[in-house]
XYZ file of C-alpha atoms in Angstrom:
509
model
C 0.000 0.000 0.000
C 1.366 3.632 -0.955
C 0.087 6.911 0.559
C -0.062 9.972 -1.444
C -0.706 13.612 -0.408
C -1.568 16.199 -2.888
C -1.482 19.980 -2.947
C -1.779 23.115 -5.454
C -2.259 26.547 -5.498
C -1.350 27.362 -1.975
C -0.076 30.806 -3.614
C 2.788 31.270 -0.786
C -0.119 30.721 1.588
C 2.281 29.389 4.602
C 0.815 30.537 7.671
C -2.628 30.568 9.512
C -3.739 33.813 8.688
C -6.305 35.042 5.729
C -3.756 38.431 5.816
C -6.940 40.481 5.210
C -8.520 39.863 8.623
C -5.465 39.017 10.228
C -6.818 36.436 12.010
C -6.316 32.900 11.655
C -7.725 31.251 8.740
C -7.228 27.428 10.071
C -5.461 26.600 6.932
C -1.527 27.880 5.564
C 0.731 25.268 4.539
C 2.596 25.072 7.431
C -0.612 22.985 9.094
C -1.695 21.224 6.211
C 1.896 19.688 5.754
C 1.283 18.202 9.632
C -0.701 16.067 8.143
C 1.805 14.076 5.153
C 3.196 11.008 6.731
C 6.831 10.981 6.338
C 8.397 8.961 3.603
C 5.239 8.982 1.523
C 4.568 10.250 -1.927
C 4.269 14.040 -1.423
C 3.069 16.102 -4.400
C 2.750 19.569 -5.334
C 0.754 20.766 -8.202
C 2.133 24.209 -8.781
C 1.140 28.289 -8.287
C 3.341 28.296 -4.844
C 5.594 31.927 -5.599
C 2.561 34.056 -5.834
C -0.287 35.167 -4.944
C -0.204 36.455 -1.073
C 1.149 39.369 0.450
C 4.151 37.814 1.981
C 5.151 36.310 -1.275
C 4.557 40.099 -2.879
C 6.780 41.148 0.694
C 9.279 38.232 -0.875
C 9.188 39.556 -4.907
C 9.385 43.169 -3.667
C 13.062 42.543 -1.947
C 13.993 40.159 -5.314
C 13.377 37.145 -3.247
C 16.305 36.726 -1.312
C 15.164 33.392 -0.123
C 12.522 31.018 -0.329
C 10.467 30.364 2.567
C 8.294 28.517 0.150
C 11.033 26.237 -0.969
C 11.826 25.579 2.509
C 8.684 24.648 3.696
C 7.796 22.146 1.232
C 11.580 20.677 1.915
C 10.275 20.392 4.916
C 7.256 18.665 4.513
C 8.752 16.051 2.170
C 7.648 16.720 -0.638
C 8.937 14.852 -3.534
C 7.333 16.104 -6.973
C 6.656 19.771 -7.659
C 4.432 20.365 -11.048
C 4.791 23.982 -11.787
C 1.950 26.106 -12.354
C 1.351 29.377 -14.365
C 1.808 31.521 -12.115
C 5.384 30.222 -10.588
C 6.864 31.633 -13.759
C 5.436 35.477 -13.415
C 8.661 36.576 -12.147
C 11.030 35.254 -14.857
C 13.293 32.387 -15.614
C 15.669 33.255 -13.379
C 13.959 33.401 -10.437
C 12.323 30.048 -11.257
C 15.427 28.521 -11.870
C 16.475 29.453 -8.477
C 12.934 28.410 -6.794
C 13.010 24.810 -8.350
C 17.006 24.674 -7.211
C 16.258 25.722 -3.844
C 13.463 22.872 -3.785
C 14.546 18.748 -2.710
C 11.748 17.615 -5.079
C 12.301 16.642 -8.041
C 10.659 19.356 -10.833
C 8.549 16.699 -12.998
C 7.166 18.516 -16.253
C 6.381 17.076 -19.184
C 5.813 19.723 -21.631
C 8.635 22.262 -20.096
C 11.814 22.214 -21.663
C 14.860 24.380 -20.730
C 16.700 25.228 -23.568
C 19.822 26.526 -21.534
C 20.176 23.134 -19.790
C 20.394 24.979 -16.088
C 18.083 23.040 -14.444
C 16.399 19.322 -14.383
C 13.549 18.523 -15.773
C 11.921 15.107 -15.570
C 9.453 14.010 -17.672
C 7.784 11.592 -15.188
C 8.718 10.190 -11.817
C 9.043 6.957 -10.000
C 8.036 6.288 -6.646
C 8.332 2.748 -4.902
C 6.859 2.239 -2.165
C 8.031 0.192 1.769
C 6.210 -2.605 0.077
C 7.345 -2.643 -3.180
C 3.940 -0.464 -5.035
C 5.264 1.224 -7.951
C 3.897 4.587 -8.554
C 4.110 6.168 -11.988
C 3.835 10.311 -11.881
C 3.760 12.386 -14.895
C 3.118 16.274 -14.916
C 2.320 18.859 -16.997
C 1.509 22.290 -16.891
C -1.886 24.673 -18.577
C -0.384 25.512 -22.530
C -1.754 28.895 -21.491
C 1.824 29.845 -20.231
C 2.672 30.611 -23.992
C -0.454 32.757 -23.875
C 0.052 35.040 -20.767
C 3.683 34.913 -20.245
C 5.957 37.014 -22.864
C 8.998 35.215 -24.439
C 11.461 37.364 -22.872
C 9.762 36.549 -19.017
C 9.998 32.873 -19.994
C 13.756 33.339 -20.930
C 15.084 29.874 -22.172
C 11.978 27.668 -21.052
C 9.368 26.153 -23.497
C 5.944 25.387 -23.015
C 5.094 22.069 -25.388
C 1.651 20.561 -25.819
C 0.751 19.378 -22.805
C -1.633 16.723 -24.084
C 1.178 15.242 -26.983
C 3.583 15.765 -23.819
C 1.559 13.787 -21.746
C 1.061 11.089 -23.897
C 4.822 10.715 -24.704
C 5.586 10.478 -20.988
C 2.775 7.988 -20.540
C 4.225 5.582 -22.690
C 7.598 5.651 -21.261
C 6.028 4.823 -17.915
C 4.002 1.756 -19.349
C 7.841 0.544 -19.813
C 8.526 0.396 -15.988
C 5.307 -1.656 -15.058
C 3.771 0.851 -12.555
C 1.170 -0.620 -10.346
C -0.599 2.689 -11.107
C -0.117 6.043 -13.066
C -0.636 9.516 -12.100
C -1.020 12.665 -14.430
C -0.482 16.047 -12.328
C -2.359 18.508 -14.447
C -1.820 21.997 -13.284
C -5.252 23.288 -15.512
C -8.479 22.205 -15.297
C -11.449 21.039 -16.716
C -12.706 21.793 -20.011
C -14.236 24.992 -20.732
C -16.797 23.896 -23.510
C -16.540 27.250 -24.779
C -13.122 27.498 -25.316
C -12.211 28.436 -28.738
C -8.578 29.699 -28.651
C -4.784 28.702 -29.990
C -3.906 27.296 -26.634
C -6.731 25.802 -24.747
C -6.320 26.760 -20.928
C -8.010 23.349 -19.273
C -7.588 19.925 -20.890
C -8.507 17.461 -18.346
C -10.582 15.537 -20.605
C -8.135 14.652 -23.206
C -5.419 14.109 -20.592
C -8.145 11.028 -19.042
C -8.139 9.487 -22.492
C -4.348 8.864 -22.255
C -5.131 5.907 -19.964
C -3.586 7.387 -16.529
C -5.653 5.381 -13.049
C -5.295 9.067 -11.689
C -5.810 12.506 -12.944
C -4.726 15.338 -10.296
C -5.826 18.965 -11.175
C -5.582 22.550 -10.434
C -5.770 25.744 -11.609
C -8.849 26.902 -11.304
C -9.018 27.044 -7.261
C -12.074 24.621 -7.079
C -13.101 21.574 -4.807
C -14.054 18.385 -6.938
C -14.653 15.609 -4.898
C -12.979 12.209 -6.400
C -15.030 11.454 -9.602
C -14.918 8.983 -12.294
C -13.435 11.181 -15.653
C -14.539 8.227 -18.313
C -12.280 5.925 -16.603
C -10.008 7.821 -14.903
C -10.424 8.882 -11.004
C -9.906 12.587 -10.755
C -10.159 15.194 -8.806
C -9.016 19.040 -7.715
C -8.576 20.323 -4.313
C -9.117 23.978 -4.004
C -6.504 26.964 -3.045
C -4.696 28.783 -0.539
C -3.846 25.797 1.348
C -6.877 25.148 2.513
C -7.851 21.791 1.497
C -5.386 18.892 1.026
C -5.585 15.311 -0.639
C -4.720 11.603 0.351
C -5.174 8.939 -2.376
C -4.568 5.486 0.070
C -3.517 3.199 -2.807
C -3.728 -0.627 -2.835
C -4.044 -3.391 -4.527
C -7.946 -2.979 -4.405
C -7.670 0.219 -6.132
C -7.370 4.069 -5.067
C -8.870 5.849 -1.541
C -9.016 9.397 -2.286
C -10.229 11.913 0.000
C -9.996 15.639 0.068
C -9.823 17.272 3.968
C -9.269 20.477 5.372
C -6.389 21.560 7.511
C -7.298 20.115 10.641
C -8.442 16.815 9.094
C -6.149 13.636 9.543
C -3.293 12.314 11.495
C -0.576 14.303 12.572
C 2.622 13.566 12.106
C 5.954 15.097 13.624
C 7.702 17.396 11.512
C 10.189 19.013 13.621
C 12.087 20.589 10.151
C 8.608 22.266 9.577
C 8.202 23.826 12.894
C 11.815 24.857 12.211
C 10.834 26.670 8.864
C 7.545 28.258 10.398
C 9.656 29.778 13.452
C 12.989 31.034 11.871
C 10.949 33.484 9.280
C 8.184 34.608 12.019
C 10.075 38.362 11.231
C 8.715 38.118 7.899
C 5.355 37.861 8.770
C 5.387 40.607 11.201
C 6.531 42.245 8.602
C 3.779 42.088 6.401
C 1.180 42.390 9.048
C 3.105 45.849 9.604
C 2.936 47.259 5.983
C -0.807 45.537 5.441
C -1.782 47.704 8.900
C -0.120 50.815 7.116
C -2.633 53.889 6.277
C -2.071 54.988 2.550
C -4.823 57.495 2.113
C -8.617 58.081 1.978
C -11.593 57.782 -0.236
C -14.461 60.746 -0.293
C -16.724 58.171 0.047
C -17.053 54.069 -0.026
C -15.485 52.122 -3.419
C -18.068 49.714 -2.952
C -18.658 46.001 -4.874
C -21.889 46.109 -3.164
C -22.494 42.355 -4.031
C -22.244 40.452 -6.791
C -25.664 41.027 -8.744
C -26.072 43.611 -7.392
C -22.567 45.501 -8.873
C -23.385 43.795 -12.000
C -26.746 45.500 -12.650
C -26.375 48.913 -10.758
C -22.564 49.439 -10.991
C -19.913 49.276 -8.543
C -18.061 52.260 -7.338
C -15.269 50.159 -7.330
C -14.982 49.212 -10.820
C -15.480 52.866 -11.170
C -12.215 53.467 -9.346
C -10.088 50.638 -11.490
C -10.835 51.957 -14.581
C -10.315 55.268 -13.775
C -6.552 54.190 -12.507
C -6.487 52.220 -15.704
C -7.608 55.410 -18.310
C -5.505 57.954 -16.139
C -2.167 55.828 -16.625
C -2.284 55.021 -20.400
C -4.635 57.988 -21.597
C -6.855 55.071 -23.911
C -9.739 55.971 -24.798
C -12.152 53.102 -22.781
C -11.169 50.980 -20.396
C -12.734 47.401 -18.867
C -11.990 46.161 -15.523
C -13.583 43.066 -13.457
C -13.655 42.522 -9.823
C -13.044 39.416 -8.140
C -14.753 36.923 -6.978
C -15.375 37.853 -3.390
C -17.176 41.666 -2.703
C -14.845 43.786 -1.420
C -14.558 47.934 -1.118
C -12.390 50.877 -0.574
C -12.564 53.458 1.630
C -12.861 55.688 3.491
C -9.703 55.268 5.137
C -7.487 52.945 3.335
C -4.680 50.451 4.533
C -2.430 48.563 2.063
C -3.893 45.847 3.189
C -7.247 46.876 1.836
C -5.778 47.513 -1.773
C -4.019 43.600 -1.135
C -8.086 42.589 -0.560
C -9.162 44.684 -3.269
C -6.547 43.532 -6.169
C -5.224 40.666 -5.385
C -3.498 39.522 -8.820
C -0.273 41.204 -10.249
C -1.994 42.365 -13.463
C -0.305 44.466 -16.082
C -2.033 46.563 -18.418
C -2.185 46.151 -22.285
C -3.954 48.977 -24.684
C -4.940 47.341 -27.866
C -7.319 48.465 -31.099
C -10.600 47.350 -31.077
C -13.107 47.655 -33.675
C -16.799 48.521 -32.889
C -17.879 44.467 -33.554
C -15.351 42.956 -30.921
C -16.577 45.457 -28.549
C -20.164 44.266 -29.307
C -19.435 40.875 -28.829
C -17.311 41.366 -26.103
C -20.268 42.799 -24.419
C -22.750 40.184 -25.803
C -20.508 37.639 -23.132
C -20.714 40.351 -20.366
C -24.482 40.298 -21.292
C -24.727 36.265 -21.060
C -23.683 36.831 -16.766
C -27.192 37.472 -16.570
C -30.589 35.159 -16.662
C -34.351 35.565 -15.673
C -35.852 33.277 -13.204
C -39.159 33.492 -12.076
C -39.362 37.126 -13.232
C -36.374 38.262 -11.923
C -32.798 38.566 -12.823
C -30.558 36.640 -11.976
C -26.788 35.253 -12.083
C -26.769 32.389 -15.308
C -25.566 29.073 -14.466
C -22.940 29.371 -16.950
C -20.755 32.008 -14.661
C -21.157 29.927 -11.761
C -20.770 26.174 -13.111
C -18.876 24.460 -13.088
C -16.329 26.789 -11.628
C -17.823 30.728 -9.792
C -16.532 33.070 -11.853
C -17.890 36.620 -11.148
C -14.597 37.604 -12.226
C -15.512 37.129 -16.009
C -17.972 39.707 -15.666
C -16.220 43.297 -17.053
C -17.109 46.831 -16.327
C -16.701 49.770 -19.001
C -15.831 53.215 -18.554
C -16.535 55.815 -21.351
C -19.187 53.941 -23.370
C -22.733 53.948 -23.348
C -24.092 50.466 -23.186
C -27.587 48.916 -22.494
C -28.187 44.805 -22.017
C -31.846 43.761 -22.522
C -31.774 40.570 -20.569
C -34.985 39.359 -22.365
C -33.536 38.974 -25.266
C -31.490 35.602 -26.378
C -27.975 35.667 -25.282
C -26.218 37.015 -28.301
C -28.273 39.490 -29.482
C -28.788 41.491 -25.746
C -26.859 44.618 -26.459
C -29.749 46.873 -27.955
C -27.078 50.715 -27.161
C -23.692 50.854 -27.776
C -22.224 54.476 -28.441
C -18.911 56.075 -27.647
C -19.571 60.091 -26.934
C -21.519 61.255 -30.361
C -20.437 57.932 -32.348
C -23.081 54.915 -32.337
C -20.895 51.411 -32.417
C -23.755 49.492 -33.591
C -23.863 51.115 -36.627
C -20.471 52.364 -37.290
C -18.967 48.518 -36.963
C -15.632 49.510 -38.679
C -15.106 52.707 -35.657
C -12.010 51.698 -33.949
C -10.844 52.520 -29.957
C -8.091 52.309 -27.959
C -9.117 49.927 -25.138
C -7.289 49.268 -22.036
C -7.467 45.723 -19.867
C -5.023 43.415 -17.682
C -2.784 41.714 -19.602
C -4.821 38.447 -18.885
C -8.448 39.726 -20.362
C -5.856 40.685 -23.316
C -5.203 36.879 -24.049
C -8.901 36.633 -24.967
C -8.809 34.608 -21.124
C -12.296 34.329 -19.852
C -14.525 33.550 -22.797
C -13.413 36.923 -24.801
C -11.089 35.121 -27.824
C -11.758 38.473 -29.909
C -9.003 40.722 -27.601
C -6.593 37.730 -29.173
C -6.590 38.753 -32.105
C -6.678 42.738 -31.675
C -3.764 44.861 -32.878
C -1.148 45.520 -29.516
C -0.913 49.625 -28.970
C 0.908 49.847 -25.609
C 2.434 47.574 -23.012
C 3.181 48.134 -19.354
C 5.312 46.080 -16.813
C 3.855 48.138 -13.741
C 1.382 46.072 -12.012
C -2.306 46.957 -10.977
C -1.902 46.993 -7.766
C 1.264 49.457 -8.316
C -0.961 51.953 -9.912
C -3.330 52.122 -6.994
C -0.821 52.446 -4.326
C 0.725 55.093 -6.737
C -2.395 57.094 -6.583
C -2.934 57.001 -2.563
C 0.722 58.143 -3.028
C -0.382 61.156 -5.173
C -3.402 62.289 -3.893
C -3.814 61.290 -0.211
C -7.616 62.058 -0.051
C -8.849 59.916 -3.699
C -12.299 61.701 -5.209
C -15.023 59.802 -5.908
C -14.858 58.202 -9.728
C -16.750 59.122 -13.201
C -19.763 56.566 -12.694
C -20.264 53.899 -15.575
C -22.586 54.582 -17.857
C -24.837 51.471 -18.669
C -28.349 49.747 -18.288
C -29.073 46.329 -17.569
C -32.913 45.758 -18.086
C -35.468 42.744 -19.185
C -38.210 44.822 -21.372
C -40.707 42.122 -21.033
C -40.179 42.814 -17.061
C -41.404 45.464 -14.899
C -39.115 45.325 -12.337
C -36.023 46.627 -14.974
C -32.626 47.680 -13.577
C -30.441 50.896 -14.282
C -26.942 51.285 -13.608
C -25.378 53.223 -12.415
């Protein structure tokens, strides 16, 4: 029998705090590790250097060190399956991430052209009794999508399907007792219709692998069958963990919260969690810090709600957005959870706020990709029961409220009661109608993900590049606190949401 525990996208998530409360969260990695039995088959699925704000504390100084690494030393683990977001600081400081790390850095489709590091296709675990475990990962193709050539340096992103398979076979060779494929993506957006497809879990189960292990998109799946292949995904921010008990009468898996399970002694880990408590004092000191004031509340007053009325938040964000690169419209979304602004502001509100480091990209669009960019911002939106409501298709089978984009400068009305497609009935920018001057073209500013066509918008793809910026987001916003200690209150959107066969209609704001 072989025990296997799985994590992924603990996003430098190490201690028990949520960071935006400051108070404990009952989670970090440095609990959930308690719970891997040593000597077993540890696993990491990738997204580990970013994400909180001690690993922005830890990018900010150039990462002199890698708590992260030395936690997960710590805990034993054995194979580390990168994920997207490990490589949004550059090669380099991957490179010296994965060399910091025990593990061994299992990739199929990653290739290092410079030859500086190790990369194994697939790895081979045997366990006290003899089990042979096969392990092949592979990482989301949408690297080559959001990550520029010169961030990527001398790594390569391959198919990770073709990858996959390749790696497969080589494992059938050394009569594994069962295989694993670590997938850091998901599974399959049926309305994906890009170059690189971001989640490919069902072609990966077709390769034949007893085990498909996923992440990515920061939800809990409970074990399921995937045609014949047992799969499953266990959330974010360390969290959740998995154990897969493996036998000869097939595969336990379970998914449990920190908490859940044995414990185990892990002196090394204590070690780890003690030696840097400096750094998190740190960032509880800088996240308590006062950066300015609002005139009045930057509200995402709820989810629907924002959607139909408009968010003084959103507000805020793209006025950041138009004031930095001068475009001519600008389209920001919020985030999954509701959060505001204001009045008084800590960094550690802005953290809460805008969590992701997002860069901007201005790029040409013509009146009929703004249409039908707005046509998928229209299809967040059902009726039920005479009401309006949030459609199933932004909430299954992964919530994301984050899909949903706010525009400044235009004019724009969705009439919910009509068929998705055909539900923007007023699109005009100042004196110019859009929906009848298709070939008008704008300067249109976004995060450098949205850009990718990420999110169901493949049209931004394809859109001529104006201007580029390395300064994050989250940058910007602590640059205007910096500027103008007391921030005004925003230029309100300018749009409708409305059902015309209802009575109880909605205006935004």
């Amino acid at each position: 029998m072989a025990d296997i525990y799985y994590t992924s996208d603990t996003h430098s998530y190490l201690y028990d705090t949520d960071y935006i409360h400051q108070g404990s969260s009952h989670a970090g990695y440095f609990e959930l590790a308690r719970h891997f039995e040593p000597g077993s088959l540890v696993i990491d699925g990738g997204d580990v250097l970013q994400g909180s704000p001690l690993a922005r504390e830890l990018s900010k100084q150039g990462f002199p060190f890698f708590i992260q690494a030395e936690a997960m030393n710590a805990a034993g683990v054995k194979v580390f399956v990168p994920g997207n977001h490990d490589f949004n600081f550059s090669d380099v400081v991957f490179k010296r991430f994965v060399s910091a790390l025990d593990a061994t850095l299992v990739c199929a489709n990653l290739v290092d052209t410079s030859g500086e590091i190790q990369i194994a296709p697939h790895y081979l675990y045997v366990g006290s009794d003899g089990m042979r475990i096969g392990v092949v990962g592979v990482v989301t193709d949408f690297v080559n999508v959001w990550e520029e050539k010169r961030n990527l340096g001398s790594l390569r992103v391959l198919d990770s399907v073709e990858s996959a398979a390749k790696a497969f076979a080589q494992l059938v060779a050394l009569h594994c007792d069962y295989t694993i494929c670590v997938y850091h993506g998901g599974y399959d957006d049926i309305s994906a219709s890009y170059a690189y497809q971001e989640n490919r879990s069902d072609a990966l189960a077709q390769i034949g692998f007893d085990v498909l292990l996923t992440a990515h998109q920061h939800a809990i799946v409970q074990p399921f069958s995937l045609g014949r292949t047992l799969s499953l995904q266990c959330g974010s921010n360390a969290y959740h963990y998995a154990r897969l008990a493996c036998s000869k009468e097939g595969v336990d898996a379970r998914i449990l919260k920190a908490g859940e399970g044995k414990v185990y002694d892990h002196p090394s880990l204590e070690m780890v969690k003690t030696m840097h408590l400096d750094l998190q004092e740190r960032v509880f000191a800088y996240l308590a810090t006062k950066i300015g004031e609002t005139e009045e509340v930057f509200e995402d007053i709820g989810k629907l709600e924002s959607a139909i009325h408009g968010s003084r938040l959103a507000d805020f964000f793209n006025q950041v957005q138009l004031e930095y690169t001068k475009a001519d419209i600008s389209c920001v979304s919020l985030f999954n959870a509701p959060r505001s602004l204001g009045p008084v502001v800590k960094a550690g509100d802005v953290v809460a706020a805008y969590p992701f480091p997002n860069t901007l990209v201005v790029i040409e669009v013509r009146a009929t990709v703004l249409k039908s960019a707005l046509e998928r911002c229209a299809s967040y939106f059902s009726l039920k029961e005479g009401s309006i409501v949030i459609s199933d298709r932004f909430l299954h089978p992964k919530v994301e409220h984050y899909n949903y984009d706010y525009y400044q400068n235009l004019e724009y009305w969705f009439d919910v009661g009509k068929k998705v497609g055909e539900r923007v009935v007023r699109l005009r920018y100042k004196q110019f109608d859009l929906l009848s001057e298709a070939d008008r073209t704008l300067a249109l500013v976004m995060n450098n993900y949205r850009a990718t066509g990420t999110g169901g918008y493949p049209w931004f793809a394809n859109c001529p590049v104006v201007r580029q910026y390395k300064v994050e987001v989250q940058s910007l916003i602590f640059q205007t606190f910096e500027e103008t200690q007391r921030v005004a209150i925003p230029p309100a959107s300018n749009f409708r949401v409305f059902a015309e066969k209802l009575t109880n209609s909605s205006k935004g704001c």
